[in-house]
Amino acid sequence: MVGYLDLGAGITPDELRRVMIQYPSTAAVRQHKMGNGNLGVIQVSMVGVRSSCDNTEVRYQVLVDFRNFPSSTPKAFIRNPRSSEIMHCNIHRSDRYAIAPNIDLCAVCIGSYGRDFERLPKDRVMRLGCYLNQIQYILSNPNPKSKAR
């Protein structure tokens, strides 16, 4: 069996195919293909709610930075809708990030989930699925006690 870190940083093409079962809109961001052949960044469309007071469905275009996965917690950013249209309390206002320095992105606040992620079993597929499920949960269930905006 391949070890936890043996496949290197990023997600493998096979892991991307597994993600696409649950999130068919998922695509690799080609500019972030890593030297080891793995994918450093993916784009995925997720449905969430507008805010803690408004359950109107919103389609979020999410960029996920897996360049240091699985050894550290990935980072998620909202590309669309624009920051001025976002009312969700767990999404930061737009800024520029190294992942896409020419595009305004809004970081997703994961609260204390980073600690939970570090305690997950050393299984790449489990960690990948758990992280994406957490982002989906955050987008669908705003937590006004952990405000980012």
Coordinates of N, CA and C in Angstrom, one line a residue:
M1 N 0.8 -1.2 0.0 CA 0.0 0.0 0.0 C 0.9 1.2 0.0
V2 N 0.5 2.2 -0.8 CA 1.2 3.5 -0.9 C 1.1 4.2 0.4
G3 N 2.2 4.8 1.0 CA 2.1 5.6 2.2 C 1.4 6.9 2.0
Y4 N 1.1 7.5 3.2 CA 0.4 8.7 3.3 C 1.0 9.8 2.5
L5 N 2.3 10.0 2.6 CA 3.0 11.1 1.9 C 3.7 10.6 0.6
D6 N 3.7 9.3 0.3 CA 4.4 8.8 -0.8 C 4.0 9.4 -2.2
L7 N 2.7 9.8 -2.3 CA 2.2 10.4 -3.5 C 2.6 11.9 -3.7
G8 N 3.2 12.5 -2.7 CA 3.7 13.8 -2.8 C 2.6 14.8 -2.5
A9 N 2.9 16.1 -2.6 CA 2.0 17.2 -2.3 C 1.0 17.3 -3.5
G10 N -0.1 17.9 -3.2 CA -1.2 18.1 -4.2 C -2.1 16.9 -4.2
I11 N -3.0 16.9 -5.1 CA -3.9 15.7 -5.3 C -3.6 15.1 -6.6
T12 N -3.7 13.8 -6.6 CA -3.4 13.0 -7.8 C -4.6 13.1 -8.8
P13 N -4.4 12.8 -10.1 CA -5.5 12.7 -11.0 C -6.5 11.7 -10.6
D14 N -6.1 10.6 -10.0 CA -7.1 9.6 -9.5 C -8.0 10.2 -8.4
E15 N -7.3 11.0 -7.5 CA -8.1 11.6 -6.4 C -9.0 12.7 -7.0
L16 N -8.6 13.4 -8.0 CA -9.5 14.3 -8.7 C -10.8 13.6 -9.2
R17 N -10.6 12.5 -9.9 CA -11.7 11.7 -10.4 C -12.7 11.3 -9.3
R18 N -12.1 11.0 -8.1 CA -13.0 10.6 -7.0 C -13.8 11.8 -6.5
V19 N -13.2 13.0 -6.5 CA -13.9 14.2 -6.1 C -15.0 14.5 -7.1
M20 N -14.8 14.2 -8.4 CA -15.8 14.5 -9.4 C -17.0 13.7 -9.3
I21 N -17.0 12.6 -8.6 CA -18.2 11.8 -8.3 C -19.2 12.5 -7.5
Q22 N -18.7 13.2 -6.4 CA -19.6 14.0 -5.6 C -19.8 15.4 -6.1
Y23 N -18.7 16.0 -6.7 CA -18.8 17.3 -7.3 C -18.4 17.3 -8.7
P24 N -19.4 17.0 -9.6 CA -19.1 16.8 -11.1 C -18.5 18.1 -11.7
S25 N -18.7 19.2 -11.2 CA -18.2 20.5 -11.8 C -16.7 20.7 -11.5
T26 N -16.1 19.8 -10.8 CA -14.7 20.0 -10.4 C -13.8 20.0 -11.6
A27 N -12.8 20.9 -11.6 CA -11.8 20.9 -12.7 C -10.5 21.3 -12.1
A28 N -9.4 20.8 -12.6 CA -8.1 21.2 -12.2 C -7.8 22.6 -12.8
V29 N -7.0 23.4 -12.1 CA -6.5 24.6 -12.6 C -5.1 24.3 -13.1
R30 N -5.1 24.3 -14.5 CA -3.8 23.8 -15.1 C -2.6 24.6 -14.8
Q31 N -2.7 25.9 -14.5 CA -1.6 26.7 -14.2 C -0.9 26.2 -12.9
H32 N -1.6 25.4 -12.1 CA -1.1 24.9 -10.8 C -0.8 23.5 -10.8
K33 N -0.5 22.9 -12.0 CA 0.0 21.5 -12.0 C 1.4 21.5 -11.4
M34 N 1.6 20.5 -10.6 CA 2.9 20.5 -9.8 C 3.9 19.7 -10.6
G35 N 5.2 19.9 -10.2 CA 6.3 19.1 -10.8 C 6.2 17.6 -10.7
N36 N 5.5 17.2 -9.6 CA 5.3 15.7 -9.4 C 4.2 15.1 -10.2
G37 N 3.5 16.0 -11.0 CA 2.4 15.5 -11.8 C 1.0 15.7 -11.1
N38 N 1.1 16.0 -9.8 CA -0.2 16.2 -9.1 C -0.8 17.6 -9.3
L39 N -2.0 17.8 -8.9 CA -2.7 19.1 -9.1 C -2.6 19.9 -7.8
G40 N -2.2 21.1 -7.9 CA -2.1 22.0 -6.7 C -3.4 22.7 -6.4
V41 N -4.2 23.0 -7.4 CA -5.4 23.8 -7.2 C -6.5 23.2 -8.0
I42 N -7.7 23.2 -7.4 CA -8.9 22.8 -8.2 C -10.0 23.8 -8.0
Q43 N -10.9 23.8 -9.0 CA -12.1 24.7 -8.9 C -13.3 23.8 -8.8
V44 N -14.2 24.1 -7.9 CA -15.4 23.3 -7.7 C -16.6 24.3 -7.5
S45 N -17.7 23.9 -8.0 CA -18.9 24.7 -7.8 C -19.7 24.0 -6.6
M46 N -20.1 24.8 -5.6 CA -20.8 24.3 -4.5 C -22.0 25.2 -4.2
V47 N -23.1 24.6 -3.8 CA -24.3 25.4 -3.5 C -24.4 25.6 -2.0
G48 N -24.6 26.8 -1.6 CA -24.7 27.2 -0.2 C -25.9 28.2 -0.1
V49 N -25.9 28.9 1.0 CA -27.0 29.8 1.3 C -26.4 31.2 1.3
R50 N -27.3 32.2 1.1 CA -26.8 33.6 1.0 C -26.2 34.1 2.4
S51 N -27.0 33.8 3.5 CA -26.5 34.3 4.8 C -27.2 33.5 5.9
S52 N -26.9 33.8 7.1 CA -27.5 33.1 8.3 C -29.0 33.5 8.4
C53 N -29.4 34.6 7.8 CA -30.8 35.1 7.9 C -31.5 34.9 6.5
D54 N -30.8 34.4 5.5 CA -31.4 34.3 4.2 C -31.0 32.9 3.6
N55 N -31.9 32.0 3.5 CA -31.6 30.6 3.0 C -31.7 30.5 1.5
T56 N -31.7 31.6 0.8 CA -31.7 31.6 -0.6 C -30.5 30.9 -1.1
E57 N -30.6 30.0 -2.1 CA -29.5 29.2 -2.6 C -28.6 30.1 -3.4
V58 N -27.3 29.9 -3.2 CA -26.2 30.7 -3.9 C -25.2 29.6 -4.4
R59 N -24.9 29.7 -5.7 CA -23.8 28.9 -6.3 C -22.5 29.6 -6.1
Y60 N -21.6 28.9 -5.3 CA -20.3 29.5 -5.1 C -19.3 28.8 -5.9
Q61 N -18.4 29.5 -6.6 CA -17.3 29.0 -7.3 C -16.1 29.0 -6.4
V62 N -15.6 27.8 -6.0 CA -14.6 27.7 -5.0 C -13.3 27.3 -5.6
L63 N -12.2 28.0 -5.2 CA -10.9 27.5 -5.6 C -10.3 26.9 -4.3
V64 N -9.7 25.7 -4.4 CA -9.1 25.0 -3.3 C -7.7 24.8 -3.5
D65 N -6.9 25.3 -2.6 CA -5.4 25.2 -2.7 C -4.9 24.0 -2.0
F66 N -4.5 23.0 -2.8 CA -4.0 21.7 -2.3 C -2.5 21.6 -2.4
R67 N -1.8 22.7 -2.6 CA -0.4 22.6 -2.8 C 0.4 22.0 -1.7
N68 N -0.1 22.1 -0.5 CA 0.6 21.5 0.7 C -0.1 20.3 1.3
F69 N -1.1 19.9 0.6 CA -1.9 18.7 1.0 C -1.1 17.4 0.7
P70 N -1.1 16.4 1.5 CA -1.9 16.2 2.7 C -1.3 16.6 4.0
S71 N -0.1 17.2 4.0 CA 0.6 17.4 5.3 C 0.0 18.7 6.0
S72 N -0.7 19.5 5.3 CA -1.3 20.6 6.0 C -2.7 20.9 5.5
T73 N -3.5 21.6 6.2 CA -4.9 21.9 5.8 C -5.0 22.7 4.6
P74 N -5.7 22.3 3.6 CA -5.9 23.1 2.4 C -6.6 24.4 2.7
K75 N -6.6 25.3 1.7 CA -7.3 26.6 1.9 C -8.3 26.8 0.8
A76 N -9.4 27.3 1.1 CA -10.5 27.5 0.1 C -10.8 29.0 0.0
F77 N -11.1 29.4 -1.3 CA -11.4 30.8 -1.7 C -12.6 30.8 -2.6
I78 N -13.4 31.8 -2.4 CA -14.5 32.1 -3.3 C -14.1 33.0 -4.4
R79 N -14.3 32.5 -5.6 CA -14.0 33.3 -6.8 C -15.3 34.0 -7.3
N80 N -16.4 33.4 -7.1 CA -17.7 33.9 -7.6 C -18.7 33.5 -6.7
P81 N -19.7 34.3 -6.2 CA -19.9 35.7 -6.6 C -18.8 36.6 -6.1
R82 N -18.9 37.8 -6.6 CA -17.9 38.9 -6.1 C -18.2 39.2 -4.6
S83 N -17.2 39.7 -4.0 CA -17.2 40.0 -2.6 C -18.4 41.0 -2.3
S84 N -18.7 41.9 -3.1 CA -19.8 42.9 -2.9 C -21.1 42.2 -2.9
E85 N -21.2 41.0 -3.5 CA -22.5 40.3 -3.5 C -22.6 39.3 -2.4
I86 N -21.5 39.0 -1.7 CA -21.5 37.9 -0.7 C -22.0 38.5 0.7
M87 N -23.0 37.8 1.3 CA -23.5 38.2 2.6 C -23.2 37.1 3.7
H88 N -22.6 36.1 3.2 CA -22.3 34.9 4.1 C -21.2 35.3 5.2
C89 N -21.5 35.2 6.4 CA -20.7 35.7 7.5 C -19.3 34.9 7.7
N90 N -19.2 33.7 7.1 CA -18.0 32.9 7.2 C -17.1 33.0 6.0
I91 N -17.3 34.0 5.1 CA -16.5 34.3 4.0 C -15.9 35.7 4.1
H92 N -14.6 35.8 4.1 CA -13.9 37.1 4.2 C -14.1 38.0 3.0
R93 N -13.9 39.3 3.2 CA -14.0 40.2 2.1 C -12.8 39.9 1.2
S94 N -12.9 40.4 0.0 CA -11.9 40.1 -1.0 C -10.5 40.6 -0.7
D95 N -9.5 39.9 -1.2 CA -8.1 40.3 -1.1 C -7.4 39.6 -2.3
R96 N -6.1 39.8 -2.4 CA -5.3 39.1 -3.3 C -4.4 38.1 -2.6
Y97 N -4.4 36.9 -3.2 CA -3.6 35.8 -2.6 C -2.7 35.2 -3.6
A98 N -1.6 34.6 -3.2 CA -0.6 34.0 -4.0 C -1.2 33.0 -5.0
I99 N -2.2 32.3 -4.6 CA -2.9 31.3 -5.5 C -3.3 31.9 -6.8
A100 N -3.7 33.2 -6.8 CA -4.2 33.8 -8.0 C -4.0 35.3 -7.8
P101 N -2.8 35.8 -7.9 CA -2.5 37.2 -7.5 C -3.2 38.3 -8.3
N102 N -3.7 38.0 -9.4 CA -4.4 39.0 -10.2 C -5.9 39.0 -10.1
I103 N -6.4 38.1 -9.2 CA -7.9 38.0 -9.1 C -8.3 38.2 -7.6
D104 N -9.3 39.0 -7.4 CA -9.8 39.2 -6.1 C -10.5 37.9 -5.7
L105 N -10.1 37.4 -4.5 CA -10.7 36.2 -4.0 C -11.1 36.4 -2.5
C106 N -12.1 35.7 -2.1 CA -12.6 35.8 -0.7 C -12.2 34.5 0.0
A107 N -11.4 34.5 1.1 CA -11.1 33.3 1.8 C -12.3 32.8 2.6
V108 N -12.4 31.5 2.7 CA -13.4 30.9 3.5 C -12.9 30.6 4.9
C109 N -13.6 31.1 5.9 CA -13.2 30.9 7.3 C -13.6 29.5 7.7
I110 N -12.6 28.7 8.1 CA -12.9 27.3 8.5 C -12.9 27.2 10.1
G111 N -12.8 28.3 10.8 CA -12.8 28.3 12.2 C -11.7 27.4 12.8
S112 N -12.1 26.5 13.7 CA -11.1 25.6 14.3 C -10.9 24.3 13.6
Y113 N -11.5 24.2 12.4 CA -11.5 22.9 11.7 C -10.0 22.4 11.4
G114 N -9.1 23.4 11.2 CA -7.7 23.0 11.0 C -7.2 22.0 12.0
R115 N -7.5 22.2 13.3 CA -7.1 21.3 14.3 C -7.7 19.9 14.1
D116 N -9.0 19.9 13.7 CA -9.7 18.6 13.5 C -9.0 17.9 12.3
F117 N -8.7 18.7 11.2 CA -8.1 18.1 10.0 C -6.8 17.4 10.4
E118 N -6.0 18.1 11.2 CA -4.7 17.5 11.6 C -4.8 16.2 12.4
R119 N -5.9 16.0 13.0 CA -6.2 14.8 13.8 C -6.8 13.7 13.0
L120 N -7.2 13.9 11.8 CA -7.8 12.9 11.0 C -6.8 11.8 10.7
P121 N -7.2 10.6 10.5 CA -6.3 9.5 10.1 C -5.4 9.9 8.9
K122 N -4.3 9.4 8.8 CA -3.3 9.7 7.8 C -3.7 9.0 6.5
D123 N -4.9 9.3 6.0 CA -5.5 8.7 4.8 C -5.8 9.8 3.8
R124 N -5.2 9.9 2.7 CA -5.3 11.0 1.7 C -6.8 11.2 1.3
V125 N -7.4 10.0 0.9 CA -8.8 10.1 0.3 C -9.7 10.6 1.4
M126 N -9.5 10.1 2.7 CA -10.4 10.5 3.7 C -10.2 12.0 4.0
R127 N -9.0 12.5 4.1 CA -8.7 13.9 4.3 C -9.3 14.8 3.2
L128 N -9.1 14.4 2.0 CA -9.6 15.1 0.9 C -11.2 15.3 1.0
G129 N -11.8 14.1 1.2 CA -13.3 14.2 1.3 C -13.8 15.0 2.4
C130 N -13.2 14.8 3.6 CA -13.6 15.5 4.8 C -13.4 17.0 4.6
Y131 N -12.3 17.4 4.0 CA -12.1 18.9 3.8 C -13.2 19.5 2.9
L132 N -13.4 18.8 1.8 CA -14.5 19.3 0.8 C -15.8 19.3 1.5
N133 N -16.1 18.3 2.2 CA -17.4 18.2 2.9 C -17.5 19.4 4.0
Q134 N -16.4 19.7 4.6 CA -16.4 20.8 5.6 C -16.7 22.1 4.9
I135 N -16.1 22.4 3.7 CA -16.4 23.6 3.0 C -17.8 23.7 2.6
Q136 N -18.4 22.5 2.1 CA -19.8 22.5 1.7 C -20.7 22.8 2.9
Y137 N -20.3 22.2 4.1 CA -21.1 22.4 5.3 C -21.1 23.9 5.7
I138 N -19.9 24.5 5.6 CA -19.8 25.9 6.0 C -20.6 26.8 5.1
L139 N -20.6 26.5 3.8 CA -21.4 27.3 2.8 C -22.9 27.2 3.0
S140 N -23.3 26.0 3.5 CA -24.7 25.7 3.7 C -25.2 26.1 5.1
N141 N -24.3 26.3 6.0 CA -24.7 26.5 7.4 C -23.8 27.6 8.0
P142 N -24.1 28.9 7.7 CA -23.3 30.0 8.3 C -23.3 30.0 9.8
N143 N -22.2 30.3 10.4 CA -22.0 30.3 11.8 C -21.8 31.8 12.2
P144 N -22.8 32.5 12.7 CA -22.7 33.9 13.1 C -21.7 34.1 14.3
K145 N -21.4 33.0 15.0 CA -20.5 33.2 16.1 C -19.0 33.2 15.7
S146 N -18.8 32.9 14.4 CA -17.4 32.9 13.8 C -17.4 33.7 12.6
K147 N -17.6 35.0 12.8 CA -17.8 35.9 11.7 C -16.4 36.3 11.0
A148 N -16.4 36.3 9.7 CA -15.3 36.7 8.9 C -15.5 38.1 8.3
R149 N -16.7 38.5 8.2 CA -17.0 39.8 7.6 C -18.0 40.6 8.5

